[in-house]
GROMACS .gro file of C-alpha atoms in nm:
model
  247
    1MET     CA    1  -3.132   6.316  -0.503
    2ALA     CA    2  -2.856   6.371  -0.761
    3ILE     CA    3  -2.520   6.218  -0.669
    4ALA     CA    4  -2.250   6.384  -0.878
    5LEU     CA    5  -1.909   6.230  -0.945
    6GLY     CA    6  -1.741   6.562  -1.027
    7SER     CA    7  -1.427   6.634  -1.227
    8PHE     CA    8  -1.060   6.681  -1.147
    9GLY     CA    9  -1.082   7.036  -1.279
   10ASP     CA   10  -1.348   7.129  -1.025
   11SER     CA   11  -1.178   6.933  -0.745
   12PHE     CA   12  -0.844   7.109  -0.797
   13SER     CA   13  -0.964   7.464  -0.841
   14PHE     CA   14  -0.827   7.742  -0.620
   15GLY     CA   15  -1.149   7.743  -0.420
   16THR     CA   16  -1.152   7.369  -0.351
   17ILE     CA   17  -0.785   7.366  -0.252
   18LYS     CA   18  -0.863   7.637   0.002
   19ALA     CA   19  -1.152   7.420   0.120
   20TYR     CA   20  -0.921   7.122   0.175
   21ILE     CA   21  -0.685   7.339   0.379
   22ALA     CA   22  -0.980   7.466   0.583
   23GLU     CA   23  -1.101   7.111   0.648
   24PHE     CA   24  -0.751   7.008   0.759
   25ILE     CA   25  -0.726   7.299   1.003
   26SER     CA   26  -1.082   7.266   1.135
   27THR     CA   27  -1.043   6.893   1.196
   28LEU     CA   28  -0.708   6.951   1.367
   29ILE     CA   29  -0.867   7.212   1.596
   30PHE     CA   30  -1.156   6.983   1.683
   31VAL     CA   31  -0.957   6.663   1.741
   32PHE     CA   32  -0.689   6.842   1.944
   33ALA     CA   33  -0.954   6.979   2.182
   34ALA     CA   34  -1.164   6.660   2.187
   35VAL     CA   35  -0.889   6.406   2.241
   36GLY     CA   36  -0.697   6.649   2.461
   37SER     CA   37  -0.993   6.674   2.697
   38ILE     CA   38  -0.983   6.297   2.751
   39ILE     CA   39  -0.607   6.300   2.811
   40ALA     CA   40  -0.652   6.585   3.060
   41PHE     CA   41  -0.927   6.396   3.242
   42ASP     CA   42  -0.710   6.084   3.264
   43LYS     CA   43  -0.424   6.290   3.403
   44LEU     CA   44  -0.643   6.451   3.668
   45THR     CA   45  -0.789   6.125   3.793
   46SER     CA   46  -0.596   5.855   3.970
   47ASP     CA   47  -0.731   5.554   3.784
   48GLY     CA   48  -0.850   5.711   3.458
   49ALA     CA   49  -1.194   5.554   3.500
   50LEU     CA   50  -1.471   5.748   3.331
   51GLU     CA   51  -1.701   5.909   3.586
   52PRO     CA   52  -2.029   6.095   3.525
   53ALA     CA   53  -1.859   6.431   3.574
   54GLY     CA   54  -1.583   6.329   3.336
   55LEU     CA   55  -1.834   6.224   3.071
   56VAL     CA   56  -2.003   6.563   3.096
   57ALA     CA   57  -1.671   6.747   3.072
   58ILE     CA   58  -1.564   6.546   2.767
   59ALA     CA   59  -1.902   6.598   2.598
   60VAL     CA   60  -1.880   6.973   2.659
   61ALA     CA   61  -1.524   6.985   2.522
   62HIS     CA   62  -1.635   6.801   2.207
   63ALA     CA   63  -1.936   7.032   2.167
   64PHE     CA   64  -1.734   7.351   2.212
   65GLY     CA   65  -1.449   7.227   1.995
   66LEU     CA   66  -1.680   7.125   1.712
   67PHE     CA   67  -1.878   7.449   1.736
   68VAL     CA   68  -1.559   7.647   1.678
   69ALA     CA   69  -1.424   7.410   1.411
   70VAL     CA   70  -1.748   7.428   1.209
   71ALA     CA   71  -1.778   7.804   1.251
   72VAL     CA   72  -1.424   7.883   1.134
   73GLY     CA   73  -1.453   7.655   0.831
   74ALA     CA   74  -1.811   7.725   0.730
   75ASN     CA   75  -1.743   8.011   0.487
   76ILE     CA   76  -1.459   7.829   0.311
   77SER     CA   77  -1.530   7.456   0.309
   78GLY     CA   78  -1.871   7.432   0.472
   79GLY     CA   79  -1.712   7.315   0.797
   80HIS     CA   80  -1.773   6.942   0.757
   81VAL     CA   81  -1.492   6.830   0.994
   82ASN     CA   82  -1.619   6.473   0.955
   83PRO     CA   83  -1.609   6.212   0.674
   84ALA     CA   84  -1.960   6.097   0.770
   85VAL     CA   85  -2.094   6.450   0.719
   86THR     CA   86  -1.915   6.477   0.386
   87PHE     CA   87  -2.053   6.137   0.281
   88GLY     CA   88  -2.406   6.231   0.382
   89LEU     CA   89  -2.384   6.557   0.188
   90ALA     CA   90  -2.245   6.372  -0.116
   91VAL     CA   91  -2.534   6.124  -0.103
   92GLY     CA   92  -2.773   6.419  -0.097
   93GLY     CA   93  -2.601   6.587  -0.391
   94GLN     CA   94  -2.456   6.876  -0.189
   95ILE     CA   95  -2.092   6.797  -0.280
   96THR     CA   96  -1.936   6.592  -0.559
   97VAL     CA   97  -1.796   6.249  -0.477
   98LEU     CA   98  -1.449   6.337  -0.602
   99THR     CA   99  -1.426   6.655  -0.396
  100GLY     CA  100  -1.565   6.460  -0.101
  101ILE     CA  101  -1.278   6.211  -0.126
  102PHE     CA  102  -1.026   6.496  -0.094
  103TYR     CA  103  -1.225   6.630   0.200
  104TRP     CA  104  -1.183   6.288   0.361
  105ILE     CA  105  -0.808   6.299   0.308
  106ALA     CA  106  -0.782   6.647   0.459
  107GLN     CA  107  -0.994   6.548   0.757
  108VAL     CA  108  -0.804   6.227   0.830
  109VAL     CA  109  -0.464   6.396   0.797
  110GLY     CA  110  -0.582   6.679   1.023
  111SER     CA  111  -0.685   6.426   1.287
  112ILE     CA  112  -0.354   6.241   1.269
  113VAL     CA  113  -0.151   6.561   1.297
  114ALA     CA  114  -0.362   6.674   1.595
  115CYS     CA  115  -0.294   6.347   1.776
  116TYR     CA  116   0.080   6.363   1.707
  117LEU     CA  117   0.081   6.718   1.843
  118LEU     CA  118  -0.099   6.597   2.155
  119LYS     CA  119   0.152   6.314   2.194
  120PHE     CA  120   0.435   6.566   2.180
  121THR     CA  121   0.286   6.843   2.393
  122THR     CA  122   0.172   6.609   2.672
  123GLY     CA  123   0.512   6.450   2.712
  124GLY     CA  124   0.424   6.124   2.541
  125LEU     CA  125   0.102   6.044   2.727
  126ALA     CA  126  -0.114   5.771   2.574
  127ILE     CA  127  -0.360   5.877   2.304
  128PRO     CA  128  -0.704   5.735   2.392
  129ILE     CA  129  -0.893   5.550   2.120
  130HIS     CA  130  -1.260   5.485   2.070
  131SER     CA  131  -1.369   5.142   2.187
  132LEU     CA  132  -1.691   4.964   2.271
  133GLY     CA  133  -1.809   4.973   2.630
  134SER     CA  134  -1.813   4.671   2.855
  135GLY     CA  135  -2.089   4.430   2.754
  136VAL     CA  136  -2.159   4.612   2.427
  137GLY     CA  137  -2.140   4.393   2.116
  138VAL     CA  138  -2.017   4.496   1.774
  139GLY     CA  139  -2.370   4.498   1.631
  140GLU     CA  140  -2.501   4.712   1.914
  141GLY     CA  141  -2.211   4.953   1.877
  142ILE     CA  142  -2.268   4.989   1.503
  143VAL     CA  143  -2.640   5.056   1.548
  144MET     CA  144  -2.564   5.313   1.818
  145GLU     CA  145  -2.320   5.491   1.586
  146ILE     CA  146  -2.573   5.478   1.301
  147VAL     CA  147  -2.840   5.642   1.514
  148ILE     CA  148  -2.627   5.920   1.663
  149THR     CA  149  -2.452   5.998   1.332
  150PHE     CA  150  -2.789   6.012   1.158
  151ALA     CA  151  -2.894   6.271   1.416
  152LEU     CA  152  -2.577   6.471   1.355
  153VAL     CA  153  -2.594   6.475   0.975
  154TYR     CA  154  -2.970   6.539   0.980
  155THR     CA  155  -2.896   6.842   1.197
  156VAL     CA  156  -2.630   6.957   0.950
  157TYR     CA  157  -2.883   6.938   0.667
  158ALA     CA  158  -3.157   7.115   0.861
  159THR     CA  159  -2.944   7.401   0.990
  160ALA     CA  160  -2.668   7.445   0.732
  161ALA     CA  161  -2.759   7.282   0.399
  162ASP     CA  162  -3.131   7.354   0.363
  163PRO     CA  163  -3.188   7.659   0.137
  164LYS     CA  164  -3.500   7.750   0.339
  165LYS     CA  165  -3.318   7.760   0.673
  166GLY     CA  166  -3.334   8.140   0.672
  167ASN     CA  167  -3.186   8.305   0.980
  168ILE     CA  168  -3.138   7.969   1.149
  169GLY     CA  169  -2.816   7.941   0.948
  170ILE     CA  170  -2.635   8.163   1.199
  171ILE     CA  171  -2.687   7.906   1.475
  172ALA     CA  172  -2.590   7.605   1.264
  173PRO     CA  173  -2.247   7.557   1.432
  174ILE     CA  174  -2.411   7.581   1.775
  175ALA     CA  175  -2.678   7.325   1.688
  176ILE     CA  176  -2.417   7.090   1.540
  177GLY     CA  177  -2.198   7.121   1.848
  178PHE     CA  178  -2.496   7.067   2.078
  179ILE     CA  179  -2.612   6.747   1.906
  180VAL     CA  180  -2.260   6.604   1.923
  181GLY     CA  181  -2.233   6.686   2.294
  182ALA     CA  182  -2.576   6.538   2.364
  183ASN     CA  183  -2.498   6.223   2.166
  184ILE     CA  184  -2.173   6.171   2.355
  185LEU     CA  185  -2.364   6.191   2.683
  186ALA     CA  186  -2.606   5.927   2.552
  187ALA     CA  187  -2.365   5.697   2.369
  188GLY     CA  188  -2.027   5.755   2.533
  189PRO     CA  189  -2.045   5.463   2.780
  190PHE     CA  190  -2.172   5.228   2.509
  191SER     CA  191  -2.017   5.288   2.166
  192GLY     CA  192  -1.784   5.572   2.263
  193GLY     CA  193  -1.996   5.827   2.079
  194SER     CA  194  -1.769   5.883   1.781
  195MET     CA  195  -1.999   5.989   1.494
  196ASN     CA  196  -1.679   6.080   1.310
  197PRO     CA  197  -1.442   5.834   1.138
  198ALA     CA  198  -1.161   6.092   1.130
  199ARG     CA  199  -1.198   6.157   1.504
  200SER     CA  200  -1.148   5.782   1.562
  201PHE     CA  201  -0.884   5.725   1.294
  202GLY     CA  202  -0.623   5.976   1.414
  203PRO     CA  203  -0.594   5.832   1.766
  204ALA     CA  204  -0.583   5.477   1.626
  205VAL     CA  205  -0.292   5.563   1.396
  206VAL     CA  206  -0.088   5.745   1.660
  207SER     CA  207  -0.153   5.483   1.929
  208GLY     CA  208  -0.106   5.193   1.687
  209ASP     CA  209  -0.426   5.033   1.817
  210PHE     CA  210  -0.682   4.966   1.541
  211HIS     CA  211  -0.908   4.747   1.753
  212ASP     CA  212  -1.273   4.795   1.652
  213LEU     CA  213  -1.179   5.091   1.432
  214TRP     CA  214  -1.392   4.959   1.148
  215VAL     CA  215  -1.701   5.003   1.368
  216TYR     CA  216  -1.636   5.379   1.367
  217TRP     CA  217  -1.628   5.387   0.988
  218VAL     CA  218  -1.920   5.156   0.912
  219GLY     CA  219  -2.167   5.296   1.166
  220PRO     CA  220  -2.113   5.669   1.099
  221LEU     CA  221  -2.106   5.628   0.720
  222ILE     CA  222  -2.432   5.435   0.722
  223GLY     CA  223  -2.591   5.691   0.955
  224GLY     CA  224  -2.464   5.984   0.749
  225GLY     CA  225  -2.575   5.820   0.426
  226LEU     CA  226  -2.925   5.758   0.560
  227ALA     CA  227  -2.956   6.122   0.663
  228GLY     CA  228  -2.843   6.224   0.314
  229ILE     CA  229  -3.103   5.999   0.154
  230ILE     CA  230  -3.388   6.112   0.378
  231TYR     CA  231  -3.322   6.485   0.406
  232GLY     CA  232  -3.119   6.546   0.091
  233GLY     CA  233  -3.306   6.301  -0.130
  234ILE     CA  234  -3.662   6.323   0.001
  235LEU     CA  235  -3.728   6.627   0.219
  236LEU     CA  236  -3.532   6.887   0.023
  237PRO     CA  237  -3.681   6.811  -0.320
  238SER     CA  238  -4.040   6.788  -0.194
  239THR     CA  239  -4.001   7.095   0.025
  240HIS     CA  240  -3.850   7.320  -0.238
  241GLU     CA  241  -4.052   7.237  -0.546
  242PRO     CA  242  -4.233   7.549  -0.672
  243LEU     CA  243  -4.602   7.550  -0.592
  244ASN     CA  244  -4.832   7.487  -0.884
  245ASN     CA  245  -5.141   7.709  -0.852
  246GLU     CA  246  -5.293   7.603  -1.182
  247PHE     CA  247  -5.605   7.391  -1.152
   0.00000   0.00000   0.00000
């Protein structure tokens, strides 16, 4: 594992600036679809209470939205769309820390703009925020976010960042979207199933409600970092060392 700080020259090259723009657009696409699906569900139900069918619909919307967001950004920025993914890749030496910070800025701004657009286009309807489920403590919520974000970033490494992925690279956006949808089905009623600090930050800013927001930074960053350490720092180096046939 080789964490690289990077330089301003590399982080402000023409290629990296295009990557920041791509991250902004991809995150905007994802958050608009993801948060919009929750607003639509609330509008279509009388009391706004989350039902099993609603959870499935929201999970599918997140999965489809992320699949598209990753796919359209993959060739330019890598399609991170998530500060926790960027952090995990930085820990594993796949992106410099300095460039990663600008990725974070692009992702967070993209999320905020998406939520303001939703506020405008829905006639001022409330922007839903991530929050812990009834009876779920802060510690439990953080652990849940660690586990599901670990699964997400581990999937990113295995399908998109591993040099030996071969043809599996073409299904990376699908796999990433699927794991997010599955994790929302598992964690939605408990921690909210964020896995993405930017996804949680935009709605908090636009709604003005920052309650428990820190949970959705701490949990995902720890989970993403652990995936970076394990896959990027342990599995990649040991897997890709050249074989020594000398005895």
